[in-house]
Coordinates of C-alpha atoms and ligand atoms in Angstrom, one line a residue:
M1 CA 6.3 176.6 160.8
V2 CA 3.2 176.6 163.0
P3 CA 0.3 178.9 161.9
E4 CA 0.5 181.1 165.0
Q5 CA 4.1 181.8 164.2
M6 CA 3.1 182.8 160.6
E7 CA 0.7 185.3 162.0
K8 CA 3.2 187.0 164.2
E9 CA 4.9 190.2 163.0
Y10 CA 8.1 191.8 164.3
M11 CA 8.1 194.6 161.7
R12 CA 5.4 197.2 161.9
T13 CA 3.8 198.7 158.8
G14 CA 5.2 201.9 157.4
H15 CA 8.8 201.0 156.6
M16 CA 11.0 203.3 154.5
G17 CA 11.8 200.9 151.7
C18 CA 10.7 201.3 148.1
P19 CA 7.6 199.3 147.1
G20 CA 8.5 195.7 146.3
C21 CA 11.8 195.8 148.2
G22 CA 13.1 192.3 148.7
V23 CA 15.2 193.4 151.6
A24 CA 12.2 194.4 153.6
T25 CA 10.3 191.2 152.8
T26 CA 13.3 189.0 153.7
M27 CA 13.8 190.8 157.0
R28 CA 10.1 190.3 157.8
L29 CA 10.1 186.6 157.1
A30 CA 13.3 186.0 159.1
L31 CA 11.9 187.8 162.1
K32 CA 8.7 185.8 162.0
V33 CA 10.8 182.7 162.7
L34 CA 13.2 184.2 165.2
G35 CA 10.5 185.8 167.3
E36 CA 10.6 188.3 170.1
K37 CA 13.7 187.1 171.8
T38 CA 15.9 188.5 169.1
I39 CA 18.4 191.4 169.0
V40 CA 19.1 192.7 165.6
V41 CA 22.5 194.3 164.6
I42 CA 22.1 196.7 161.7
I43 CA 24.8 198.4 159.6
P44 CA 24.5 201.1 156.9
G45 CA 22.5 200.0 154.0
C46 CA 18.9 200.0 152.8
H47 CA 17.9 197.7 155.7
A48 CA 19.0 200.4 158.1
V49 CA 16.7 202.9 156.5
I50 CA 13.9 200.4 156.2
S51 CA 14.1 199.5 159.9
A52 CA 14.7 202.7 161.7
N53 CA 14.6 206.3 160.5
Y54 CA 15.3 208.3 163.8
P55 CA 13.3 208.7 166.0
N56 CA 11.0 205.9 164.6
S57 CA 11.5 202.1 164.2
V58 CA 9.4 199.5 162.4
L59 CA 11.1 196.8 164.5
T60 CA 9.4 195.5 167.6
V61 CA 12.6 193.8 168.8
P62 CA 15.7 195.6 170.0
A63 CA 18.1 196.8 167.4
F64 CA 21.7 198.1 167.5
H65 CA 23.1 200.3 164.7
S66 CA 26.8 199.7 164.2
A67 CA 29.5 200.7 161.7
F68 CA 29.5 199.4 158.1
E69 CA 32.5 197.1 158.5
I70 CA 31.6 195.5 161.9
A71 CA 28.2 193.8 161.8
A72 CA 29.7 190.4 162.8
P73 CA 32.0 191.5 165.7
T74 CA 29.2 193.7 167.0
A75 CA 26.9 190.7 167.0
A76 CA 29.6 188.6 168.7
G77 CA 30.0 191.2 171.4
I78 CA 26.3 191.3 172.1
A79 CA 26.1 187.5 172.1
N80 CA 29.0 187.3 174.6
A81 CA 27.4 189.8 176.9
L82 CA 24.2 187.8 176.8
K83 CA 26.1 184.7 177.8
L84 CA 27.7 186.5 180.7
R85 CA 24.2 187.4 181.9
G86 CA 23.1 183.8 181.6
D87 CA 20.8 184.5 178.7
N88 CA 20.9 181.4 176.4
D89 CA 17.6 182.0 174.7
T90 CA 18.0 185.3 172.8
T91 CA 19.2 185.1 169.2
V92 CA 21.5 187.7 167.9
L93 CA 20.9 188.5 164.2
A94 CA 23.5 190.5 162.3
I95 CA 22.2 191.9 159.0
G96 CA 24.4 193.2 156.2
G97 CA 23.9 194.0 152.6
D98 CA 26.2 192.7 149.9
G99 CA 28.4 195.9 150.3
G100 CA 28.7 195.3 154.0
T101 CA 29.3 191.6 153.6
F102 CA 31.1 190.8 150.3
D103 CA 33.3 193.9 150.5
I104 CA 33.6 196.1 153.6
G105 CA 32.6 193.6 156.3
L106 CA 34.3 190.5 155.0
Q107 CA 37.4 190.7 157.1
S108 CA 35.6 191.1 160.4
L109 CA 33.0 188.5 159.4
S110 CA 35.9 186.1 158.7
G111 CA 37.4 186.8 162.1
A112 CA 34.1 186.2 164.0
A113 CA 33.4 183.1 162.0
D114 CA 36.9 181.8 162.7
R115 CA 36.2 182.1 166.4
N116 CA 32.7 180.5 165.8
E117 CA 31.0 183.4 167.7
N118 CA 27.4 182.7 168.5
F119 CA 25.1 184.7 166.1
I120 CA 23.2 184.4 162.8
Y121 CA 24.5 186.5 159.9
L122 CA 21.9 187.3 157.3
C123 CA 23.3 188.7 154.1
L124 CA 20.7 190.6 152.1
D125 CA 22.3 190.5 148.7
N126 CA 20.8 192.9 146.1
E127 CA 23.9 192.9 144.0
A128 CA 25.0 196.5 144.3
Y129 CA 25.3 199.5 146.8
M130 CA 21.6 200.4 146.3
N131 CA 21.3 202.7 149.3
T132 CA 23.8 205.2 148.0
G133 CA 22.7 205.1 144.3
I134 CA 23.3 201.7 142.7
Q135 CA 27.1 201.4 142.6
S136 CA 28.7 198.1 141.7
S137 CA 29.9 195.8 144.5
S138 CA 31.8 192.5 144.3
S139 CA 28.5 190.8 144.3
T140 CA 27.3 192.5 141.1
P141 CA 27.1 190.0 138.2
E142 CA 29.4 190.2 135.2
N143 CA 28.4 192.7 132.5
V144 CA 25.5 194.1 134.6
W145 CA 24.7 197.8 134.4
T146 CA 25.1 199.9 137.6
M147 CA 25.7 203.7 138.0
T148 CA 29.5 203.0 138.2
T149 CA 29.5 200.4 135.5
P150 CA 27.4 202.0 132.8
G151 CA 29.0 199.7 130.1
G152 CA 28.6 196.6 132.3
R153 CA 30.7 195.4 135.3
R154 CA 34.0 193.7 134.6
G155 CA 34.7 190.5 136.5
R156 CA 32.4 187.8 137.9
K157 CA 30.3 188.0 141.1
K158 CA 32.4 186.9 144.1
N159 CA 31.5 183.3 145.2
L160 CA 30.8 184.2 148.8
M161 CA 29.4 180.8 149.8
Q162 CA 32.8 179.2 148.9
I163 CA 34.5 181.6 151.2
I164 CA 31.9 180.9 154.0
A165 CA 32.3 177.1 153.5
A166 CA 36.1 177.5 154.0
H167 CA 35.3 178.6 157.6
R168 CA 33.6 175.3 158.3
L169 CA 30.6 177.0 159.9
P170 CA 28.1 174.7 161.6
Y171 CA 25.3 175.9 159.3
A172 CA 25.2 178.0 156.1
A173 CA 22.5 178.2 153.5
T174 CA 21.2 180.2 150.5
A175 CA 17.6 181.4 150.4
T176 CA 15.2 183.8 148.7
M177 CA 12.0 185.5 149.5
G178 CA 10.4 183.9 146.4
N179 CA 10.8 180.6 148.2
P180 CA 9.5 181.7 151.6
F181 CA 9.0 178.4 153.3
D182 CA 12.4 177.2 152.3
L183 CA 13.8 180.5 153.7
M184 CA 11.9 180.2 157.0
E185 CA 12.9 176.6 157.4
K186 CA 16.6 177.5 157.1
I187 CA 16.2 180.4 159.6
E188 CA 14.6 177.9 162.0
K189 CA 17.5 175.4 161.5
A190 CA 20.0 178.2 162.0
K191 CA 18.2 179.3 165.2
A192 CA 18.5 175.8 166.6
V193 CA 22.3 175.6 166.2
K194 CA 25.0 177.4 168.3
G195 CA 28.0 179.1 166.7
T196 CA 28.3 181.3 163.6
R197 CA 25.5 180.6 161.2
F198 CA 25.2 182.3 157.8
I199 CA 22.2 182.8 155.4
H200 CA 22.9 184.3 152.0
A201 CA 19.6 185.6 150.7
L202 CA 19.1 187.1 147.2
A203 CA 17.0 190.2 147.9
P204 CA 15.7 191.9 144.8
C205 CA 15.8 195.7 144.5
P206 CA 13.3 196.9 141.9
T207 CA 15.0 200.3 141.9
G208 CA 18.5 199.0 141.1
W209 CA 17.4 196.0 139.0
R210 CA 15.3 198.4 136.9
M211 CA 12.2 196.3 137.0
A212 CA 8.5 196.7 138.1
E213 CA 7.9 196.6 141.8
D214 CA 5.6 193.6 141.6
L215 CA 8.3 191.4 140.1
S216 CA 10.5 190.8 143.1
A217 CA 9.2 187.4 144.1
K218 CA 9.1 186.3 140.4
A219 CA 12.7 187.5 139.9
T220 CA 14.0 185.4 142.8
M221 CA 11.9 182.3 141.7
L222 CA 13.5 182.7 138.2
A223 CA 17.0 183.1 139.7
V224 CA 16.4 179.7 141.5
E225 CA 14.8 177.9 138.6
T226 CA 17.5 179.0 136.1
K227 CA 20.1 177.8 138.5
I228 CA 21.6 181.3 138.8
F229 CA 20.9 181.2 142.5
P230 CA 20.6 177.6 143.7
L231 CA 19.0 176.8 147.0
Y232 CA 21.3 174.7 149.2
E233 CA 22.7 174.4 152.7
I234 CA 26.2 173.5 153.9
I235 CA 26.8 171.8 157.2
D236 CA 30.3 172.1 158.8
G237 CA 31.7 173.5 155.5
T238 CA 31.6 170.1 153.8
Q239 CA 28.2 168.6 153.6
Y240 CA 26.3 170.2 150.8
R241 CA 22.6 169.6 150.3
I242 CA 20.4 171.0 147.5
T243 CA 17.0 172.0 149.1
H244 CA 15.1 172.7 145.9
E245 CA 15.7 171.0 142.5
P246 CA 15.6 173.7 139.9
Q247 CA 13.8 173.4 136.6
G248 CA 16.8 174.6 134.6
I249 CA 15.0 177.1 132.5
P250 CA 17.1 179.4 130.3
V251 CA 18.8 182.4 132.1
S252 CA 17.2 184.7 129.5
E253 CA 13.9 184.2 131.4
Y254 CA 15.6 185.9 134.4
T255 CA 17.5 188.6 132.5
K256 CA 14.6 189.8 130.3
I257 CA 12.5 191.2 133.1
Q258 CA 15.4 193.4 134.4
G259 CA 16.6 196.7 132.9
R260 CA 20.1 196.2 134.3
Y261 CA 20.5 193.3 131.7
R262 CA 18.8 195.2 128.8
H263 CA 22.1 195.9 126.9
F264 CA 23.0 192.1 126.9
K265 CA 23.4 190.7 123.4
D266 CA 23.1 187.1 122.4
E267 CA 26.8 186.4 123.2
E268 CA 26.5 187.9 126.7
I269 CA 23.5 185.7 127.4
A270 CA 25.3 182.6 126.0
S271 CA 28.3 183.4 128.2
F272 CA 26.1 183.8 131.3
Q273 CA 24.4 180.5 130.5
R274 CA 27.7 178.7 130.2
Q275 CA 28.9 180.1 133.6
V276 CA 25.6 179.2 135.3
D277 CA 25.8 175.6 133.9
A278 CA 29.4 175.2 135.0
D279 CA 28.7 176.6 138.5
W280 CA 25.8 174.2 138.9
E281 CA 28.0 171.2 137.9
E282 CA 30.6 172.3 140.5
L283 CA 27.9 172.6 143.2
I284 CA 26.5 169.2 142.3
A285 CA 30.0 167.7 142.6
K286 CA 30.2 169.2 146.1
T287 CA 27.0 167.5 147.2
K288 CA 28.8 164.2 146.7
I289 CA 31.6 165.2 149.1
R290 CA 31.3 164.0 152.7
A291 CA 33.5 164.9 155.6
Ligands
SF4_1 S1 16.8 201.0 146.8 FE1 16.3 198.8 146.5 S2 17.0 197.8 148.3 FE2 16.9 200.0 148.8 S3 14.9 200.2 149.7 FE3 14.7 200.6 147.5 S4 14.1 198.6 146.6 FE4 14.9 198.2 148.7

């Protein structure tokens, strides 16, 4: 990114998020890249509270609040209206949390992606329904504490990127605020492509992850370096590319800074490590597949 772009802000100060919120920081970084010719689609979730508590808004770009399950088709509708008006420059950015993407909005996202509608979808994944009080979603990792899974969630985190890849989107990628230049580069690449583009960003929630508010960036860096959340991109659903080679440090370095993992015993840590190692091998195998 050019330095002038780095200086630009499209979120004013005074947002309504908790200190250290990864959702707010990720939105801020994405908007720096997308610039003033952007229309944001917002659905219920912490990002809705962060961006606009009526009658105020921290966004300096237009935003449209839609229903929980329809971020993607709302964005598609706006994109089609812009096309009818001959506007080919404005980017439409749909933002959903993991609840609005992995669960409630998945069907409508799939439909819009199937039609290759022209928008960027940014999934801000904090691994639970944080805005309504830390309830488990299908993005919550196995055995993790939430208010609705006090003994630990049963079942593994849904592999959303495999579902996204099956739609053969022109561009999809994972990103985190702890790797800001990688994130912004991916937003820039997504901006340059037409059709449905998808960014899956791990967005720490100090409140729900039960950790200190200054640990958000560190948590995402540890998620990447442990291989829990690898950074990669997928072109046309088939061409996988790792964008950052992780150090492969033990998953316990990630879990020990978060209270939601505090009840983990040695066997849970060992099981988590085995899953992460297996998922990494599967991902590496995919990088060798070419269309
Ligand atoms: S509850 Fe979590 S995601 Fe929501 S604003 Fe607070 S830190 Fe951010």
